[in-house]
Tab-separated table of C-alpha atoms in Angstrom:
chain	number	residue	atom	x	y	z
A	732	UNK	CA	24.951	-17.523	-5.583
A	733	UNK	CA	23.645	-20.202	-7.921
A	734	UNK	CA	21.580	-19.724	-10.985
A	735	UNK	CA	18.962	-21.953	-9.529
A	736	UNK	CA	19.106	-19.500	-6.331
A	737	UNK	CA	18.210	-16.556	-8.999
A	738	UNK	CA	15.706	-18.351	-10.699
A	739	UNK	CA	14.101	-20.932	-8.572
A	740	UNK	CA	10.469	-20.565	-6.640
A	741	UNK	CA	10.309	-17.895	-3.494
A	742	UNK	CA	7.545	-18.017	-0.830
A	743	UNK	CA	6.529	-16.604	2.409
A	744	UNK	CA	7.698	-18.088	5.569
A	745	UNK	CA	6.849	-16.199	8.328
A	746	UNK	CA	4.663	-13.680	9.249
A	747	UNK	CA	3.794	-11.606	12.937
A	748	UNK	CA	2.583	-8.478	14.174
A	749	UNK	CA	2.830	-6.081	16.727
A	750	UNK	CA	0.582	-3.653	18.330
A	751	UNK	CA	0.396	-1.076	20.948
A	752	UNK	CA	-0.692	-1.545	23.995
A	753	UNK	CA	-3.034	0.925	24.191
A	754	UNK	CA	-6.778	-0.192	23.305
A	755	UNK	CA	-9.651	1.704	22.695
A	756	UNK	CA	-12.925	0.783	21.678
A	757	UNK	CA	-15.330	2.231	19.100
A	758	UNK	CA	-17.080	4.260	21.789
A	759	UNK	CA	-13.833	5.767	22.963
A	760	UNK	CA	-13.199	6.876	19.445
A	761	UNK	CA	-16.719	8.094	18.729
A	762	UNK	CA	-16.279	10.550	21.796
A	763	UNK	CA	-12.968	11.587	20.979
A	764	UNK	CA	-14.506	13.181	17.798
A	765	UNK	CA	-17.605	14.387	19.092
A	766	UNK	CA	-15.452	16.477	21.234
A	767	UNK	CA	-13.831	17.829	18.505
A	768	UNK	CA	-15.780	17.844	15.928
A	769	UNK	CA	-19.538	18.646	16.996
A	770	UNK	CA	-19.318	19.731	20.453
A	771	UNK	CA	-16.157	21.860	19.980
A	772	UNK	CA	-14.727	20.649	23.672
A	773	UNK	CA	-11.158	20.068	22.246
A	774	UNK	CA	-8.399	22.757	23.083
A	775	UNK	CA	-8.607	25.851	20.544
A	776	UNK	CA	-12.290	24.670	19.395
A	777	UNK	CA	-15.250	26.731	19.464
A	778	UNK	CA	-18.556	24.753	19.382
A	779	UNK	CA	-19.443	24.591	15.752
A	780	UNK	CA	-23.192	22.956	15.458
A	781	UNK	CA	-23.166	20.905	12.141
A	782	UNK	CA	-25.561	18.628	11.045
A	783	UNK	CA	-23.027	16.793	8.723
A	784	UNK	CA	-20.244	16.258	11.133
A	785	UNK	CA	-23.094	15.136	13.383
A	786	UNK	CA	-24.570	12.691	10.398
A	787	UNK	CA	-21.177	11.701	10.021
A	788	UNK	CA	-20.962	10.468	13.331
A	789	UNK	CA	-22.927	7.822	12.447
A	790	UNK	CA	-19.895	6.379	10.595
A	791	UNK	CA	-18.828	5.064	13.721
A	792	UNK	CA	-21.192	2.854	14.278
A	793	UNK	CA	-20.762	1.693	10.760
A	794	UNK	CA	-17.489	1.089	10.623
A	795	UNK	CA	-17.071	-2.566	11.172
A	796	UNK	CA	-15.074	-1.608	13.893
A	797	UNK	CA	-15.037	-2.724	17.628
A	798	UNK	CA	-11.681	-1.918	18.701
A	799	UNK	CA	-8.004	-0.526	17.624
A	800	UNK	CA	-4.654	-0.018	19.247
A	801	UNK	CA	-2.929	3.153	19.254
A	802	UNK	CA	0.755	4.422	20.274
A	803	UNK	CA	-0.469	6.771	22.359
A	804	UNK	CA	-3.467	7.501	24.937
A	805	UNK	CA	-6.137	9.319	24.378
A	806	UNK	CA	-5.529	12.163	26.459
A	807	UNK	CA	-2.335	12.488	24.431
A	808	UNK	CA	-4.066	13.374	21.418
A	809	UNK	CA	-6.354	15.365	23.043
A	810	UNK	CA	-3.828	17.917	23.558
A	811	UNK	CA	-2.164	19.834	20.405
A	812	UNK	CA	1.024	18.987	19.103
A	813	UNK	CA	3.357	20.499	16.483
A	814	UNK	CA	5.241	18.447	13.917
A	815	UNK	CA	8.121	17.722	15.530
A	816	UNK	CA	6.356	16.403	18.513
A	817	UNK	CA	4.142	14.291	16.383
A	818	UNK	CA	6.919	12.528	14.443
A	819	UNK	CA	9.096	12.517	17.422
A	820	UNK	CA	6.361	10.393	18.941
A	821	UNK	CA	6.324	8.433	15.913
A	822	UNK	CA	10.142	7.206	15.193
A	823	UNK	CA	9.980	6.123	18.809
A	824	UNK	CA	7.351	4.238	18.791
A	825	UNK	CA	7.672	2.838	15.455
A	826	UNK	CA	11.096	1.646	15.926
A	827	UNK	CA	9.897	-0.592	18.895
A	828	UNK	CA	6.649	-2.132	17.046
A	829	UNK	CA	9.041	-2.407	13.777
A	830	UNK	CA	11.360	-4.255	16.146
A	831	UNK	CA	9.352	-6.802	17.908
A	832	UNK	CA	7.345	-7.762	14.603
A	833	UNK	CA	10.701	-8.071	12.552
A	834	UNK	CA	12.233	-10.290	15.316
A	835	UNK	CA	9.403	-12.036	15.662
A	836	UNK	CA	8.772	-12.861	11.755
A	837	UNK	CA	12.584	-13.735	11.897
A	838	UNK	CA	11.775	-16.685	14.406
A	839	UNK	CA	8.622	-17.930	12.915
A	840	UNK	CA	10.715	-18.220	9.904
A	841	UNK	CA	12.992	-20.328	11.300
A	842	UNK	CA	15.987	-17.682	9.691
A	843	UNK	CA	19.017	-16.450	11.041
A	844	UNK	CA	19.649	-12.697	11.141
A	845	UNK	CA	23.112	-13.320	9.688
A	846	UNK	CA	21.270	-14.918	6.359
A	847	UNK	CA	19.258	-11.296	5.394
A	848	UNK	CA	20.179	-10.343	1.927
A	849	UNK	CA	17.867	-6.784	2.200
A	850	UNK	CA	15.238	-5.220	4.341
A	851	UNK	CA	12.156	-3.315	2.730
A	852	UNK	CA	10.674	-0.771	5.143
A	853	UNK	CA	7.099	0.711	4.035
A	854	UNK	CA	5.761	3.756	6.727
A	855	UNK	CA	3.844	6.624	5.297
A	856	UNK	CA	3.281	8.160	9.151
A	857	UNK	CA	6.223	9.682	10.016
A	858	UNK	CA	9.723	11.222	7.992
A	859	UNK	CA	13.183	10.271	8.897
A	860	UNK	CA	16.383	10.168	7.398
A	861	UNK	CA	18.126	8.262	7.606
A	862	UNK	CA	15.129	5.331	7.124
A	863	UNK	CA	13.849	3.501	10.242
A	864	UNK	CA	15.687	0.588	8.140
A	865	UNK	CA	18.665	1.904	9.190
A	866	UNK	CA	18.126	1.673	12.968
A	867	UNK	CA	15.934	-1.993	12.407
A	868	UNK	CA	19.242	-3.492	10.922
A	869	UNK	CA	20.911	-2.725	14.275
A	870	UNK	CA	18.125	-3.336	16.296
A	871	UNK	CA	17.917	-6.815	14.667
A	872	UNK	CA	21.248	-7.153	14.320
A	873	UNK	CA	20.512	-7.744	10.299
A	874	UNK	CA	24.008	-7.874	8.217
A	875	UNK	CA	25.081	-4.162	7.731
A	876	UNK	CA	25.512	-5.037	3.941
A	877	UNK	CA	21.959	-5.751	3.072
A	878	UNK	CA	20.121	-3.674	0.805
A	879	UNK	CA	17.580	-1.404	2.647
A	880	UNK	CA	14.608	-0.452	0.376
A	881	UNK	CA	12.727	1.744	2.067
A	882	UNK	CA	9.284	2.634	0.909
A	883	UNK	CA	7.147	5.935	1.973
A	884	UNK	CA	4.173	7.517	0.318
A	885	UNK	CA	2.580	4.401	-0.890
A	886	UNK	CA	0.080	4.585	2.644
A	887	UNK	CA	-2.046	1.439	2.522
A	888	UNK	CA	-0.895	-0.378	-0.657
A	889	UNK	CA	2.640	-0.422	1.308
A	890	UNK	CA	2.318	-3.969	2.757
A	891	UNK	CA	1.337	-5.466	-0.532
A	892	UNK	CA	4.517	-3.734	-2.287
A	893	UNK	CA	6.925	-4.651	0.618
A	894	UNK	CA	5.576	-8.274	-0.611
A	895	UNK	CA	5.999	-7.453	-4.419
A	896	UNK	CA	9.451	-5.955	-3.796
A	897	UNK	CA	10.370	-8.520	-1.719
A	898	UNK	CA	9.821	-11.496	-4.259
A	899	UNK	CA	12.260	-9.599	-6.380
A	900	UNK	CA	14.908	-9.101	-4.645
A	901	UNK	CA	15.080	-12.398	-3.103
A	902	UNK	CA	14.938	-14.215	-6.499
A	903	UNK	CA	17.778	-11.926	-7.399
A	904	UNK	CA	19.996	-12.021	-4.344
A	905	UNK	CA	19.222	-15.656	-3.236
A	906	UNK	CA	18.664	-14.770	0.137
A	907	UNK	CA	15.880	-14.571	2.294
A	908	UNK	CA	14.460	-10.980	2.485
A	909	UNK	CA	12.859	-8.891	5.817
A	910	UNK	CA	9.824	-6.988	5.019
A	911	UNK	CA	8.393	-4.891	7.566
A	912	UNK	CA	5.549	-2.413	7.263
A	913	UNK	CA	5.002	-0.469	10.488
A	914	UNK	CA	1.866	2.496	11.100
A	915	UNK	CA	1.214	5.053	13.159
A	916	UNK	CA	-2.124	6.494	11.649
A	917	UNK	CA	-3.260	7.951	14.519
A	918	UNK	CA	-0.124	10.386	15.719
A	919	UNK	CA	-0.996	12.440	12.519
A	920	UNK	CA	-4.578	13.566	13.812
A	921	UNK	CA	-4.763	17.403	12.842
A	922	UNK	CA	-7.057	19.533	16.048
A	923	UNK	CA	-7.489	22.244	13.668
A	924	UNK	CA	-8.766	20.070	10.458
A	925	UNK	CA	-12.853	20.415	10.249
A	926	UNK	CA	-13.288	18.175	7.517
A	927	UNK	CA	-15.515	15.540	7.141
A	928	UNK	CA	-12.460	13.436	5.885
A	929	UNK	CA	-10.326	13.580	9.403
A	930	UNK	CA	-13.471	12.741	11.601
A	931	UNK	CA	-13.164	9.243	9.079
A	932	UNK	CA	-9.879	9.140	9.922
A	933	UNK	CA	-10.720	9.117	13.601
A	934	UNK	CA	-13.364	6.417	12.740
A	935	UNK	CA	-10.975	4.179	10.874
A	936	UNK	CA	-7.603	4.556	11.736
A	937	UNK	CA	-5.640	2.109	14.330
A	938	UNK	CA	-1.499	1.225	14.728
A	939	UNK	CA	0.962	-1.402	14.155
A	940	UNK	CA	3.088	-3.476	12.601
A	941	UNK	CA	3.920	-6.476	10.675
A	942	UNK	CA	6.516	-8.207	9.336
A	943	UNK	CA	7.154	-11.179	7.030
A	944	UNK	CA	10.441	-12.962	5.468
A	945	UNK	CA	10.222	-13.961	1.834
A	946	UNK	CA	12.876	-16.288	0.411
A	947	UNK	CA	14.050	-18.552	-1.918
A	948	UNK	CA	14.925	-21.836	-2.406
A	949	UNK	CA	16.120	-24.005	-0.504
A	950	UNK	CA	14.928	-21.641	2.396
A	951	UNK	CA	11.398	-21.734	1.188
A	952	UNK	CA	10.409	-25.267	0.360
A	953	UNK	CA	6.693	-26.412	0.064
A	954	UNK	CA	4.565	-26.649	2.225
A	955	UNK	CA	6.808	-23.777	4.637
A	956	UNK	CA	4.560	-21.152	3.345
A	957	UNK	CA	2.631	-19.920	-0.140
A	958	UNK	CA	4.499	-19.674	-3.242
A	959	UNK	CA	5.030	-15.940	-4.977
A	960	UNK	CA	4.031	-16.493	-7.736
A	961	UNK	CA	4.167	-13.077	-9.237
A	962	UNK	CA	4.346	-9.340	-7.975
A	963	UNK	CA	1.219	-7.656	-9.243
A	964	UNK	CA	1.632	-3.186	-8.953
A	965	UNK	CA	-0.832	-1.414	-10.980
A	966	UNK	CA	-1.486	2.662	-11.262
A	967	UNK	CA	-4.849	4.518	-11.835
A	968	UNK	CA	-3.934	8.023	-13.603
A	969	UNK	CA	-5.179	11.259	-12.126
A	970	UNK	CA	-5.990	9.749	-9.357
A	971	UNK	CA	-3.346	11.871	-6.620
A	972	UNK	CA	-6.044	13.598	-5.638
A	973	UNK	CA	-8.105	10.229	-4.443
A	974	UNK	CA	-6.017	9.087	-1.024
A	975	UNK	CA	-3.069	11.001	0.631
A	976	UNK	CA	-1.325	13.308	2.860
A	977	UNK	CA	-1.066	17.370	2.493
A	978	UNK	CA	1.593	18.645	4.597
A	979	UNK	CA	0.946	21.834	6.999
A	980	UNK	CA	1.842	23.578	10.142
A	981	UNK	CA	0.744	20.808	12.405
A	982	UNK	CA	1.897	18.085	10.451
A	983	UNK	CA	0.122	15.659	7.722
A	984	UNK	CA	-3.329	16.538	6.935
A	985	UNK	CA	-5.085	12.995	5.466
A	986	UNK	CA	-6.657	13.339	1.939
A	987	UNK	CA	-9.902	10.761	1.717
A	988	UNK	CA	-11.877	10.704	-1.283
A	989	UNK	CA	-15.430	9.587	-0.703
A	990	UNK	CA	-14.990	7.793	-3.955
A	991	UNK	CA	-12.636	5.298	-2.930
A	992	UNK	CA	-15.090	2.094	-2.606
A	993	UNK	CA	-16.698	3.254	-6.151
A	994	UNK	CA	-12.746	3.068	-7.564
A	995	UNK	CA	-12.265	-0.187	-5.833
A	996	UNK	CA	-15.981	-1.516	-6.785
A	997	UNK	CA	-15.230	-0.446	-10.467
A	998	UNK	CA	-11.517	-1.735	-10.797
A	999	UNK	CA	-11.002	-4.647	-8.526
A	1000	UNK	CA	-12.157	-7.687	-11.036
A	1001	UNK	CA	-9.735	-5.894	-13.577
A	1002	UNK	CA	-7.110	-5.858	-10.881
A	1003	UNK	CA	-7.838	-9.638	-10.274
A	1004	UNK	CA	-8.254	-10.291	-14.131
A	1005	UNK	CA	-4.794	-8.493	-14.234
A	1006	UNK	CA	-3.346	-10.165	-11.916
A	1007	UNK	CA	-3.791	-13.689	-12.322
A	1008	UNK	CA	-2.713	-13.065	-15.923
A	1009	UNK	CA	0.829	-12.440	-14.708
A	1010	UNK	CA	1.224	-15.618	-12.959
A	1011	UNK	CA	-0.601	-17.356	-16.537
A	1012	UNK	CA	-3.687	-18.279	-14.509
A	1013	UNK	CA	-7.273	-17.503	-15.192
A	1014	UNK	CA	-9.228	-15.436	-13.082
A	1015	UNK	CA	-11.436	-18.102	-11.449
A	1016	UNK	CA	-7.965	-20.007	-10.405
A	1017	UNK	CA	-7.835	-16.730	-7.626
A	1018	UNK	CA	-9.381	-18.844	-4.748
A	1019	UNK	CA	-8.492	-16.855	-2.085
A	1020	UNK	CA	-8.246	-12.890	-1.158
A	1021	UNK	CA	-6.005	-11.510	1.126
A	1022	UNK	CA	-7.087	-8.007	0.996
A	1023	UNK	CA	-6.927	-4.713	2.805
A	1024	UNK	CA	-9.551	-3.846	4.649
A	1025	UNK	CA	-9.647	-0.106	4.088
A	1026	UNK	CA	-12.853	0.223	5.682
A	1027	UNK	CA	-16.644	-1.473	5.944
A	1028	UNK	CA	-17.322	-0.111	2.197
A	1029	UNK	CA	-14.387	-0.914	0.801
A	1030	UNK	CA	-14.821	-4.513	1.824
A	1031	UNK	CA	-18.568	-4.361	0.348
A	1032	UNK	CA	-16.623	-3.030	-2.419
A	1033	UNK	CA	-14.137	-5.950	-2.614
A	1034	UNK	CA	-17.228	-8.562	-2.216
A	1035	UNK	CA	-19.399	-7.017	-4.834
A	1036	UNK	CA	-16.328	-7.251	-7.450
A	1037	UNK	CA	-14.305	-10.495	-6.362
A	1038	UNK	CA	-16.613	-12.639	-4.654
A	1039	UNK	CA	-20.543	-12.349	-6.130
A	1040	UNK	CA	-21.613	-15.565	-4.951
A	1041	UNK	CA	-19.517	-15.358	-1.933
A	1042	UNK	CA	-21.527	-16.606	1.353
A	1043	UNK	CA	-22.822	-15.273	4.144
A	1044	UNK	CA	-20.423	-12.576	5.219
A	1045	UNK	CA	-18.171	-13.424	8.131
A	1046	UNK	CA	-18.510	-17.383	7.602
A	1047	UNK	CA	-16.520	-20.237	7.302
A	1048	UNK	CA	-16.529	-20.316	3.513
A	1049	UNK	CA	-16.530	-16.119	3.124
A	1050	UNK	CA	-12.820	-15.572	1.477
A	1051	UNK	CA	-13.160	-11.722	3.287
A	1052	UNK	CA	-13.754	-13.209	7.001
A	1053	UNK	CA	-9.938	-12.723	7.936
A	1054	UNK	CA	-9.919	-9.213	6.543
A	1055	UNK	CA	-13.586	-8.142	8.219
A	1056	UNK	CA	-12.051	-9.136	11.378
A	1057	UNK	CA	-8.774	-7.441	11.463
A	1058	UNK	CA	-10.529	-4.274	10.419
A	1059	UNK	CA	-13.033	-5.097	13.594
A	1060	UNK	CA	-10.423	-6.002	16.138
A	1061	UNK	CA	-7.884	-3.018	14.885
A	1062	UNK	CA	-9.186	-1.001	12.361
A	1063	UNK	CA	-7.611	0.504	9.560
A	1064	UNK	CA	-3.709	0.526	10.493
A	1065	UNK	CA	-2.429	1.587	6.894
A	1066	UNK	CA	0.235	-0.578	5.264
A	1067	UNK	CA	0.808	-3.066	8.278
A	1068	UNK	CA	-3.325	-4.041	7.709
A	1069	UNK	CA	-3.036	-6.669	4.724
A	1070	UNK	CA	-0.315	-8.315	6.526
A	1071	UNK	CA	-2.034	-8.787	9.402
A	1072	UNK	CA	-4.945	-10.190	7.600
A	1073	UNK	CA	-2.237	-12.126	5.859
A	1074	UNK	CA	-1.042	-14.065	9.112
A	1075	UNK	CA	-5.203	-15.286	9.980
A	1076	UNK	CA	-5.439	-16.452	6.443
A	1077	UNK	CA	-2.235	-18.849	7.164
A	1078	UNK	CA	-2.897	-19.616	10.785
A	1079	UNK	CA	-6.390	-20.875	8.978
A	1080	UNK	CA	-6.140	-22.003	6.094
A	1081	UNK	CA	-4.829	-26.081	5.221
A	1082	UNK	CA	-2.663	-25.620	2.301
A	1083	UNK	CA	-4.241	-27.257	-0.530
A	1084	UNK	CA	-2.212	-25.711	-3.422
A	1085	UNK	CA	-5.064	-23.290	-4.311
A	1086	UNK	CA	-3.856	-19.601	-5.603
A	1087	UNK	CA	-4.308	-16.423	-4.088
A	1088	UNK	CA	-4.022	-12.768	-4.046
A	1089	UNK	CA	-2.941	-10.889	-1.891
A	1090	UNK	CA	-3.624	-6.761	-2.663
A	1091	UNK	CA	-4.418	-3.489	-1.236
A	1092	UNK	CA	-5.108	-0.423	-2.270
A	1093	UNK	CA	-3.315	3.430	-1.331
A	1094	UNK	CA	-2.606	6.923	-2.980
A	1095	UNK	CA	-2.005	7.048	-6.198
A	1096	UNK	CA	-4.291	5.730	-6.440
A	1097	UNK	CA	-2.141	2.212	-7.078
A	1098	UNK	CA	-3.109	-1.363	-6.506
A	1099	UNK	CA	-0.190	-3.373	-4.925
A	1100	UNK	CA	0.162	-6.768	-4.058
A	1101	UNK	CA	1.357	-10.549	-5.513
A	1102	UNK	CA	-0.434	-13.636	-6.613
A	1103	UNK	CA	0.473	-16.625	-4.424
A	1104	UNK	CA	-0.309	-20.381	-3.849
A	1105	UNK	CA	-1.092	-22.310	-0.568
């Protein structure tokens, strides 16, 4: 490998996602948890009558949401599962969606398999070891010498630090570099978990995938794809408590904070400050946000912080219109989401040499993501 290989520009080249195939609506999702949660229909439940879950209800039709895909049917996750059934369910269907977006993203990228230098992997949904890495390099038929980076725990920020990662370790290997970020939210729904945080979870959560390739020159050349120009990670402390997973008997039990869009209303501009600085831009050079749609508040958050004169939400010139309608036509899939949101903002956007950033946010709570140019 050259010297210019290890120090010359990397970009983005291609970018696709994969879903499930099945679909279900808000309304499907609002009854699934009325079942549970107020009527107490679900298998195991007594009928507990509570005017909060019942409030929260209401989130549904909040949400933002119209629609999400999920791995499996509903009457699936009507029934209780143990662990082992859950994540069984999970590396099988994960390996397929992480499959057909990696291949996918390899095609649109116009890059051989054979040319891989490493794979990052980011899944918070499911445990395996070895990684699902291991089986996407066969699957893909990806050199069985590349580095596999696999990343768990990060949930949501994962996309954005698959990116990050990504832009170093292609600068460093000279090769291109397979990022894939795959989701399976909803396998992890607990029956016996009361709390006003997993009837959210039910409100939000969707599944997927998404992959991208980021490489170097003379793979990446202008106007392929946007420029990396700089990795941007960034921990809040004592914040574990914020966003998560707690592990027990019947698998991962999701940790929601109802302060999340107050974090993300009070740190974002810092974030963006922050950010730009490490690409030595200003922050008004950020013309474009490629964010994670977490949920309908978090994107209020997001617009109150980044975008204060931004227009009418959900037109032309709103930079959050890509990331409002991924959350509305899948919900909240976890680390896959900002890469999804990614692929709209290229499939509509003219480059025009503008800068970017592309960030979400996940436990830790952490801030993950890169700074790029179109």
């Amino acid at each position: 490998m050259s010297t210019q290989a290890r120090t010359g520009r990397v970009g983005i080249l291609g970018v696709a996602t994969a879903s499930p195939e099945h679909e279900v609506s808000q309304a499907q999702a609002k009854a699934f948890a009325r079942s549970f949660f107020v009527d107490g229909e679900g298998p195991g439940h007594e009928r507990q009558d509570s005017p909060a879950l019942a409030r929260a209800l209401s989130s549904f039709d909040n949400a933002g949401i119209a629609t999400r895909q999920i791995a499996q049917p509903i009457a699936w996750l009507q029934a209780r599962h143990d662990f082992p059934t859950k994540n069984a369910a999970y590396l099988e269907a994960a390996r397929e969606l992480s499959r057909r977006a990696g291949a996918e993203a390899l095609r649109r990228a116009g890059v051989e398999p054979r040319e891989i230098g490493a794979v990052v992997f980011a899944s918070s949904t499911g445990i395996a070891t070895p990684s699902l890495d291991a089986r996407l390099v066969q699957d893909l038929d990806l050199p069985r010498s590349c580095a596999r980076v696999p990343l768990w725990g990060l949930g949501c920020a994962g996309g954005g630090a698959g990116v990050g990662r990504a832009m170093a370790l292609a600068r460093g290997l000279g090769e291109p570099v397979l990022v894939v970020a795959c989701e399976l939210c909803t396998l992890t729904f607990v029956h016996g978990d009361r709390r006003k945080a997993n009837l959210i979870a039910v409100a939000l959560f969707g599944d997927g995938a998404a992959a991208t390739v980021v490489a170097p020159e003379p793979w990446w050349t202008p106007p392929r794809g946007p420029e990396l120009l700089s990795p941007y990670a960034r921990l809040l402390d004592d914040t574990e408590d914020v966003m998560g997973w707690d592990l027990e008997g019947e698998g991962l039990r999701v940790r929601f904070s109802p302060v999340i869009p107050a974090l993300t209303r009070e740190h974002a501009q810092a974030m963006a400050r922050e950010a730009a600085a490490t690409a030595g831009l200003a922050p008004e050079d950020l013309r474009h946000f490629v964010v994670h749609p977490g949920g309908r508040k978090v994107l209020e958050a997001y617009r109150g912080a980044l975008t204060p004169a931004a227009a009418e939400p959900g037109a032309e010139d709103d930079p959050l219109r890509h990331a409002a309608a991924v959350l509305r036509d899948h919900g909240n899939m976890s680390s896959p989401t900002v890469l999804f949101v990614l692929e709209r903002f290229l499939d509509a956007t003219p480059a025009s040499g503008e800068a970017g950033l592309l960030l979400a946010l996940g436990p830790g709570f952490c801030a993950e993501g890169a700074v790029l140019r179109w």
